[in-house]
Structures are given as C-alpha cells and as structure tokens.
C-alpha cells in the first residue's frame, strides 16, 4: 500500500515539475532617437565571479550574496556589512521588507537575517519543501514526512504559534505557501489528483482571534479543476494573487476569503512576473507580448518583447527580460525603457532599485546605473 502511495507521489511530482516549468519561466553604450535608454555608468566592478552564487538586491542600496557555504550583505561599493558562514546543500533565498531568509531546501534548517546580521535559526524535524517570510520576520514552513505534510508558523524569535497537518491522499501535494504581513493570515496551494482528475486547492487560514471560530482555523477554500496553481502571494496584507497556467486570480481576505477578479489569458502563457503594484503576463512563441495589470485586474499596458529571453525579473516599476547576450527593460505601463546587447556571456541580471543593476557575467560582476 505504501509503495502505491509513493509511486503516486512520484508521478504527481513529475507532472508538477514538467508543467510548472512551462508556466513560470559590460554592455555596449549606444544612442538612439526612440526614447529608449541605452547608456549607463559603471558604479562598481568586481574582479571575480562565482557562477554558483545567488545575488539579490536589498533595500535599494545593498546586495545579498548567497551560496552553499554562507551569505553576506554588501554595499554597492563592495564593502561587507556582515558575513555569516553555514553549510547548505540547496539554498533557497527569500526577502521581505527588512528580513532575509535562507532555507536548506530538502534539508532541515532555515536562517533568518536582517540588515545587521543573523536574527534566528530554525531547525525542523523533517525536510523543508516550502517556506515563506513576511515583513515582520515571521516564518512559515511546510515539512514533508512520508505521506504527511506539516505546516508550521514561527515568530521572528522562533516561537511556534500555529501548526497544521495534511495528508497526501486526502489533501494533495503542497505547491506553495504565503503569509500576510501582519502574520495573522496564511494561504496554501495544493495539487490533488485521484489518478484521473486533477484540481488545485487554495486554502486560507486565519490565525487572529477570529480564527478560533473556524475548524482548524480554515477561513475558506477554493477548488479549481484541471488547473495547476504553483504560486500564491500576499501582495498586501489582505490581497492574495494566485498564479495558474491560465492566468491570475485575485482574492481579498480581511476575515474570510472572497474572489475579487480573474485575469484570464486565452493564449498559452510563457511567463508570469509580479511587482509591488503590478502583474505581468507574457504570451506567444513567435511574437512575444507583455500585458501588465494592477491588482484589481485592470489592464495597465501592453508591449512587444523583441529579445528571445531565458529569464525575467522585476523591481517596483519595471520588468527585465534577458538572455546570455542581451536585455530589455519594460515599464509597468508597457513602455520599452532600455535595450542593448552584452559584450560577453551574462549569467544573472539583478535589479537593485529602479536605476541600479547588478550584471553577473562569465568575466566579472558589475554594478551599473542607467542614465
């Protein structure tokens, strides 16, 4: 019986990986007359590069450098603000507000930092398969224990304030978890299949005082047939965006959840990206079209992406598309802001703020400022 359950888990995980990949997918200074920025200043240049490092902008004025053997926070001039050593096989990095979390994916530890260094370390009983943090430094974790999944919510100090358990055969396989900024609300996305039919289950938990009135603190849930929802996100304290293979659904949750709007996309979705005030959807294999929306589901703009990109990232205002040899920056209103080619192979483009970017190439690492 246990072998059958294990085989079912493996099949579902293969389906998830295959479908989800399809969903969620220095430079020469030139002048032109079409209003597109194509020049920059080099703020700082590093003489080294480590291709295994994860870089991320922090607070608009510094850089997180994360690897298997440690993490550090650096200024834009390359000065180290703090440095912390650890040993992690598969580091996963998340930031929210002033807090930084590094989880050992499929391991049993999470490290929580802020602008001054280590805040706390959480050790788990079983392997970590999902986690999230909020602006208060609360940490939510999903652990996998054979055919069960345990959900935990911790304060910044590491105190356990909530827990729940789900079973694979009854609840499905967890895809994502998100926590509200005040730490009182939590949402999960699970994929369930009986071997024939498939559905996503979005569940909303209420951990405030009013949540005591709900069974297992579940304030509401939604089942969506024939759809995979690999990502859920609190975009503010009461608004949740659920990203699927057919579009984006916006939920409002003050006490109980309510579906507010659907952004349904007819064409096949190539990528979905989000900023603090917008959502972006890319469709098309030939002509690539970027459509942007606000969190009410209203369309903001549309533009054509010329580059055959392999990666997409965003900051507060812009969406950045890049591949090994070039990049484009599009505004949230659908205007092309910046376009150019790289002199040599680039591995990462990291937005620090609206004008400063970290460019990681096979040769070196540069911080640049757009003019």
Coordinates of C-alpha atoms in Angstrom, one line a residue:
X1 CA 0.0 0.0 0.0
X2 CA 2.8 2.4 0.9
X3 CA 4.6 1.6 -2.4
X4 CA 1.5 2.6 -4.3
X5 CA 1.3 5.9 -2.4
X6 CA 5.0 6.5 -3.1
X7 CA 4.5 5.8 -6.8
X8 CA 1.5 8.2 -6.9
X9 CA 3.7 10.9 -5.2
X10 CA 6.4 10.5 -7.8
X11 CA 4.0 10.7 -10.7
X12 CA 2.4 13.9 -9.4
X13 CA 5.8 15.4 -8.7
X14 CA 7.0 14.7 -12.3
X15 CA 3.7 16.3 -13.6
X16 CA 4.3 19.3 -11.4
X17 CA 7.9 19.8 -12.5
X18 CA 7.0 19.4 -16.2
X19 CA 4.0 21.7 -16.2
X20 CA 5.3 24.3 -13.8
X21 CA 8.5 24.9 -15.8
X22 CA 6.2 25.8 -18.7
X23 CA 4.3 28.3 -16.6
X24 CA 6.7 30.2 -14.5
X25 CA 9.5 30.6 -16.7
X26 CA 29.8 45.3 -19.8
X27 CA 27.4 46.2 -22.3
X28 CA 27.8 48.5 -25.3
X29 CA 26.5 52.0 -24.7
X30 CA 24.6 53.2 -27.8
X31 CA 22.4 56.2 -28.7
X32 CA 19.1 56.2 -30.4
X33 CA 16.2 58.5 -31.1
X34 CA 13.2 56.5 -30.0
X35 CA 13.3 57.4 -26.3
X36 CA 14.8 54.1 -25.2
X37 CA 17.7 54.4 -22.7
X38 CA 20.8 52.6 -23.9
X39 CA 23.6 54.1 -21.8
X40 CA 24.8 53.6 -18.3
X41 CA 27.6 54.4 -15.8
X42 CA 29.6 51.7 -14.0
X43 CA 29.2 52.2 -10.3
X44 CA 31.5 49.4 -9.2
X45 CA 33.3 46.5 -10.8
X46 CA 34.4 43.2 -9.1
X47 CA 37.3 41.3 -10.5
X48 CA 35.9 37.9 -9.6
X49 CA 32.7 35.9 -10.3
X50 CA 31.3 32.7 -8.8
X51 CA 28.6 31.2 -11.0
X52 CA 27.1 29.3 -8.1
X53 CA 26.3 32.4 -6.1
X54 CA 22.7 33.8 -5.7
X55 CA 22.6 37.6 -5.9
X56 CA 19.7 39.8 -4.8
X57 CA 19.1 43.5 -4.2
X58 CA 18.3 44.6 -0.7
X59 CA 16.6 47.8 0.4
X60 CA 17.6 49.5 -2.8
X61 CA 21.1 50.2 -1.6
X62 CA 22.9 46.9 -1.0
X63 CA 23.4 43.4 -2.3
X64 CA 22.8 39.9 -0.8
X65 CA 25.4 37.4 -1.9
X66 CA 24.2 33.8 -1.0
X67 CA 25.9 30.5 -1.7
X68 CA 26.2 26.9 -0.3
X69 CA 28.7 27.9 2.3
X70 CA 27.5 31.3 3.5
X71 CA 25.7 34.6 3.0
X72 CA 26.8 38.2 3.2
X73 CA 25.4 41.7 2.7
X74 CA 27.5 44.1 0.7
X75 CA 27.3 47.8 -0.1
X76 CA 27.2 48.9 -3.8
X77 CA 30.9 49.8 -3.4
X78 CA 31.7 46.2 -2.4
X79 CA 32.2 46.7 1.3
X80 CA 31.0 43.8 3.5
X81 CA 28.3 44.8 6.1
X82 CA 28.1 41.4 7.6
X83 CA 29.1 37.8 6.8
X84 CA 27.7 34.5 8.1
X85 CA 29.1 31.0 7.3
X86 CA 26.9 27.9 7.1
X87 CA 26.8 24.7 5.1
X88 CA 23.7 24.2 2.9
X89 CA 23.2 21.8 0.0
X90 CA 20.4 23.6 -1.8
X91 CA 20.0 27.2 -0.6
X92 CA 16.7 29.0 -1.3
X93 CA 16.6 32.7 -0.7
X94 CA 13.6 34.9 0.1
X95 CA 13.4 38.6 1.2
X96 CA 10.5 40.6 2.5
X97 CA 10.9 44.1 3.9
X98 CA 13.9 44.2 6.2
X99 CA 14.2 40.4 6.5
X100 CA 16.2 37.8 4.6
X101 CA 15.6 34.0 4.9
X102 CA 17.8 31.2 3.6
X103 CA 16.3 27.7 3.6
X104 CA 18.1 24.4 3.0
X105 CA 15.6 23.0 0.5
X106 CA 15.0 19.3 1.2
X107 CA 17.1 19.9 4.4
X108 CA 16.2 20.8 7.9
X109 CA 17.3 24.4 8.6
X110 CA 16.2 28.0 7.9
X111 CA 18.4 31.0 8.7
X112 CA 16.7 34.4 9.3
X113 CA 18.7 37.7 8.9
X114 CA 18.1 41.4 8.8
X115 CA 20.3 44.4 7.9
X116 CA 22.5 43.8 10.9
X117 CA 23.1 40.0 10.5
X118 CA 21.7 36.8 12.0
X119 CA 18.3 37.1 13.7
X120 CA 17.4 33.4 14.3
X121 CA 17.9 29.9 13.1
X122 CA 15.1 27.4 12.9
X123 CA 15.7 23.6 12.9
X124 CA 13.0 21.3 11.6
X125 CA 12.1 17.7 12.3
X126 CA 11.6 16.8 8.6
X127 CA 12.8 18.1 5.2
X128 CA 11.6 21.5 4.1
X129 CA 9.6 21.6 0.9
X130 CA 8.2 25.1 1.0
X131 CA 8.6 28.2 3.1
X132 CA 7.8 31.9 3.2
X133 CA 8.5 35.0 5.4
X134 CA 6.7 38.3 5.9
X135 CA 7.8 41.9 6.7
X136 CA 7.7 41.2 10.5
X137 CA 10.1 38.3 10.1
X138 CA 7.6 35.5 10.7
X139 CA 8.4 32.3 9.0
X140 CA 6.0 29.7 7.6
X141 CA 7.3 26.2 6.7
X142 CA 5.9 23.1 5.1
X143 CA 7.7 19.9 6.0
X144 CA 7.3 16.5 4.3
X145 CA 7.1 13.4 6.4
X146 CA 6.4 10.4 4.2
X147 CA 2.7 10.7 3.2
X148 CA 2.1 13.7 5.5
X149 CA 2.9 17.4 5.4
X150 CA 3.3 19.5 8.5
X151 CA 2.7 23.3 8.3
X152 CA 4.3 25.5 10.9
X153 CA 4.2 29.2 11.7
X154 CA 7.0 30.8 13.7
X155 CA 7.6 34.3 15.1
X156 CA 10.8 36.3 14.5
X157 CA 12.1 34.9 17.8
X158 CA 11.4 31.3 16.7
X159 CA 8.4 30.7 18.8
X160 CA 5.9 28.3 17.3
X161 CA 2.5 30.0 17.1
X162 CA 0.5 27.7 14.8
X163 CA 0.6 24.2 13.2
X164 CA -1.4 22.1 10.9
X165 CA -1.1 18.7 9.3
X166 CA -2.3 17.5 5.8
X167 CA -2.3 14.0 4.3
X168 CA -1.3 13.4 0.6
X169 CA -4.2 11.1 -0.2
X170 CA -6.8 13.4 1.2
X171 CA -5.4 16.9 0.7
X172 CA -2.9 16.6 -2.1
X173 CA 0.7 17.7 -2.6
X174 CA 1.8 21.2 -1.4
X175 CA 2.9 23.6 -4.1
X176 CA 3.3 26.9 -2.3
X177 CA 2.6 28.8 0.9
X178 CA 2.4 32.5 1.7
X179 CA 1.9 34.6 4.9
X180 CA 0.4 38.0 5.4
X181 CA 2.5 41.0 6.6
X182 CA 0.8 41.0 10.0
X183 CA 1.3 37.3 10.4
X184 CA -2.4 36.5 11.1
X185 CA -3.3 35.0 7.7
X186 CA -1.8 32.2 5.6
X187 CA -2.7 30.7 2.3
X188 CA -1.6 27.4 0.7
X189 CA -1.8 25.9 -2.8
X190 CA -2.1 22.1 -3.0
X191 CA -2.4 19.9 -6.1
X192 CA -4.8 16.9 -5.7
X193 CA -5.3 14.0 -8.1
X194 CA -7.1 10.7 -7.9
X195 CA -5.1 9.3 -10.7
X196 CA -7.7 10.5 -13.3
X197 CA -8.9 14.0 -12.4
X198 CA -6.7 16.9 -11.3
X199 CA -7.5 20.0 -9.2
X200 CA -5.8 22.8 -7.3
X201 CA -7.0 23.6 -3.8
X202 CA -6.4 27.1 -2.4
X203 CA -6.9 27.2 1.4
X204 CA -7.0 30.3 3.6
X205 CA -6.0 30.1 7.3
X206 CA -7.0 32.8 9.9
X207 CA -4.7 32.9 13.0
X208 CA -6.1 36.1 14.6
X209 CA -8.6 35.8 17.4
X210 CA -11.5 35.5 14.9
X211 CA -9.8 32.3 13.6
X212 CA -10.7 30.5 16.8
X213 CA -14.3 30.3 15.4
X214 CA -13.1 28.2 12.4
X215 CA -12.4 24.5 12.3
X216 CA -8.6 24.0 12.1
X217 CA -8.6 27.8 11.6
X218 CA -9.6 27.4 7.9
X219 CA -11.5 30.5 7.0
X220 CA -12.3 29.3 3.5
X221 CA -11.0 27.3 0.5
X222 CA -11.5 27.1 -3.3
X223 CA -11.2 24.1 -5.6
X224 CA -10.2 24.8 -9.2
X225 CA -10.5 21.8 -11.6
X226 CA -7.9 21.0 -14.3
X227 CA -5.7 23.8 -13.2
X228 CA -2.3 23.9 -11.6
X229 CA -1.5 26.9 -9.2
X230 CA 2.2 26.7 -8.5
X231 CA 2.5 30.1 -6.8
X232 CA 0.4 32.1 -4.3
X233 CA 1.5 35.5 -2.9
X234 CA 0.2 38.1 -0.4
X235 CA 0.6 41.3 -2.4
X236 CA -0.6 43.4 0.6
X237 CA -1.9 42.4 4.0
X238 CA -5.4 41.5 2.7
X239 CA -4.9 40.7 -1.0
X240 CA -3.7 37.3 -2.5
X241 CA -2.7 36.6 -6.0
X242 CA -2.9 33.0 -7.3
X243 CA -0.9 32.3 -10.4
X244 CA -2.0 29.4 -12.7
X245 CA -1.4 28.1 -16.2
X246 CA -4.4 30.0 -17.5
X247 CA -4.0 33.4 -15.7
X248 CA -4.1 35.1 -12.3
X249 CA -6.9 35.1 -9.7
X250 CA -7.1 37.9 -7.1
X251 CA -8.6 37.1 -3.7
X252 CA -9.5 39.5 -0.9
X253 CA -9.2 38.3 2.7
X254 CA -10.0 40.6 5.7
X255 CA -11.7 37.9 7.8
X256 CA -12.9 35.4 5.2
X257 CA -11.6 35.0 1.6
X258 CA -13.5 36.3 -1.4
X259 CA -12.6 36.1 -5.0
X260 CA -12.4 39.6 -6.4
X261 CA -11.2 39.3 -10.0
X262 CA -9.9 36.9 -12.7
X263 CA -7.3 37.8 -15.2
X264 CA -7.9 35.0 -17.8
X265 CA -5.5 34.6 -20.6
X266 CA -6.6 32.8 -23.8
X267 CA -3.2 32.3 -25.3
X268 CA -0.6 30.0 -23.9
X269 CA 1.3 31.7 -21.1
X270 CA 5.1 31.8 -21.3
X271 CA 5.9 33.7 -18.1
X272 CA 4.2 35.5 -15.2
X273 CA 6.0 38.1 -13.3
X274 CA 5.0 40.4 -10.4
X275 CA 6.0 43.7 -8.9
X276 CA 4.7 45.5 -5.8
X277 CA 2.0 47.3 -7.8
X278 CA 1.6 45.2 -11.0
X279 CA 1.4 41.8 -12.6
X280 CA 2.9 40.9 -16.0
X281 CA 1.9 38.1 -18.3
X282 CA 3.9 37.1 -21.4
X283 CA 2.3 35.1 -24.2
X284 CA 3.4 33.9 -27.7
X285 CA 6.3 31.9 -29.0
X286 CA 6.7 33.9 -32.2
X287 CA 5.7 37.5 -31.4
X288 CA 6.1 37.8 -27.6
X289 CA 3.5 40.1 -26.0
X290 CA 3.8 41.5 -22.5
X291 CA 0.5 42.5 -20.8
X292 CA 0.5 44.3 -17.4
X293 CA -2.3 44.6 -14.9
X294 CA -2.9 46.1 -11.5
X295 CA -4.1 44.1 -8.5
X296 CA -7.7 45.0 -9.3
X297 CA -7.4 43.0 -12.6
X298 CA -7.4 46.2 -14.7
X299 CA -5.0 46.3 -17.7
X300 CA -2.2 48.8 -17.5
X301 CA -0.4 48.4 -20.8
X302 CA 1.0 46.1 -23.5
X303 CA 4.3 45.9 -25.4
X304 CA 6.2 43.6 -27.7
X305 CA 9.3 41.8 -26.4
X306 CA 11.9 41.5 -29.1
X307 CA 14.5 39.6 -27.2
X308 CA 14.3 35.7 -27.0
X309 CA 14.7 35.8 -23.3
X310 CA 15.6 33.0 -20.9
X311 CA 15.0 34.8 -17.6
X312 CA 12.6 37.5 -16.4
X313 CA 12.8 39.5 -13.1
X314 CA 11.2 42.7 -11.8
X315 CA 11.6 45.6 -9.5
X316 CA 9.0 48.0 -8.1
X317 CA 8.4 49.7 -11.5
X318 CA 9.9 47.6 -14.3
X319 CA 10.1 44.2 -15.9
X320 CA 13.6 43.0 -17.0
X321 CA 13.9 40.3 -19.7
X322 CA 17.4 38.9 -20.5
X323 CA 19.3 36.1 -22.1
X324 CA 23.0 35.3 -22.3
X325 CA 23.7 38.1 -24.8
X326 CA 21.3 41.0 -24.2
X327 CA 18.4 42.5 -22.2
X328 CA 15.3 44.7 -22.3
X329 CA 13.6 46.7 -19.6
X330 CA 9.8 47.4 -20.0
X331 CA 7.9 49.7 -17.7
X332 CA 4.7 48.6 -15.8
X333 CA 2.7 50.7 -18.3
X334 CA 4.1 48.7 -21.3
X335 CA 6.8 51.1 -22.5
X336 CA 10.3 49.8 -23.6
X337 CA 12.8 51.7 -21.4
X338 CA 16.1 50.1 -22.1
X339 CA 17.5 47.7 -24.7
X340 CA 21.1 46.6 -25.6
X341 CA 23.4 43.7 -26.1
X342 CA 26.1 42.3 -23.8
X343 CA 29.8 42.1 -24.7
X344 CA 30.1 38.6 -23.2
X345 CA 28.0 35.9 -21.7
X346 CA 25.9 37.0 -18.8
X347 CA 24.6 34.7 -16.1
X348 CA 22.4 37.0 -14.0
X349 CA 20.8 40.4 -14.1
X350 CA 19.7 41.6 -10.7
X351 CA 17.7 44.8 -10.1
X352 CA 18.9 46.7 -7.0
X353 CA 16.5 49.6 -7.4
X354 CA 14.8 51.4 -10.4
X355 CA 18.1 52.5 -11.9
X356 CA 20.9 50.4 -10.5
X357 CA 21.5 46.8 -11.7
X358 CA 24.0 44.0 -10.9
X359 CA 25.3 42.3 -14.1
X360 CA 27.0 39.0 -13.4
X361 CA 29.0 37.7 -16.4
X362 CA 31.5 34.9 -17.0
X363 CA 34.2 37.5 -16.8
X364 CA 33.3 39.7 -13.8
X365 CA 30.5 41.4 -11.9
X366 CA 29.4 45.0 -12.4
X367 CA 27.0 47.4 -10.7
X368 CA 25.7 49.8 -13.3
X369 CA 23.4 52.8 -13.2
X370 CA 21.1 53.6 -16.1
X371 CA 21.3 57.2 -17.4

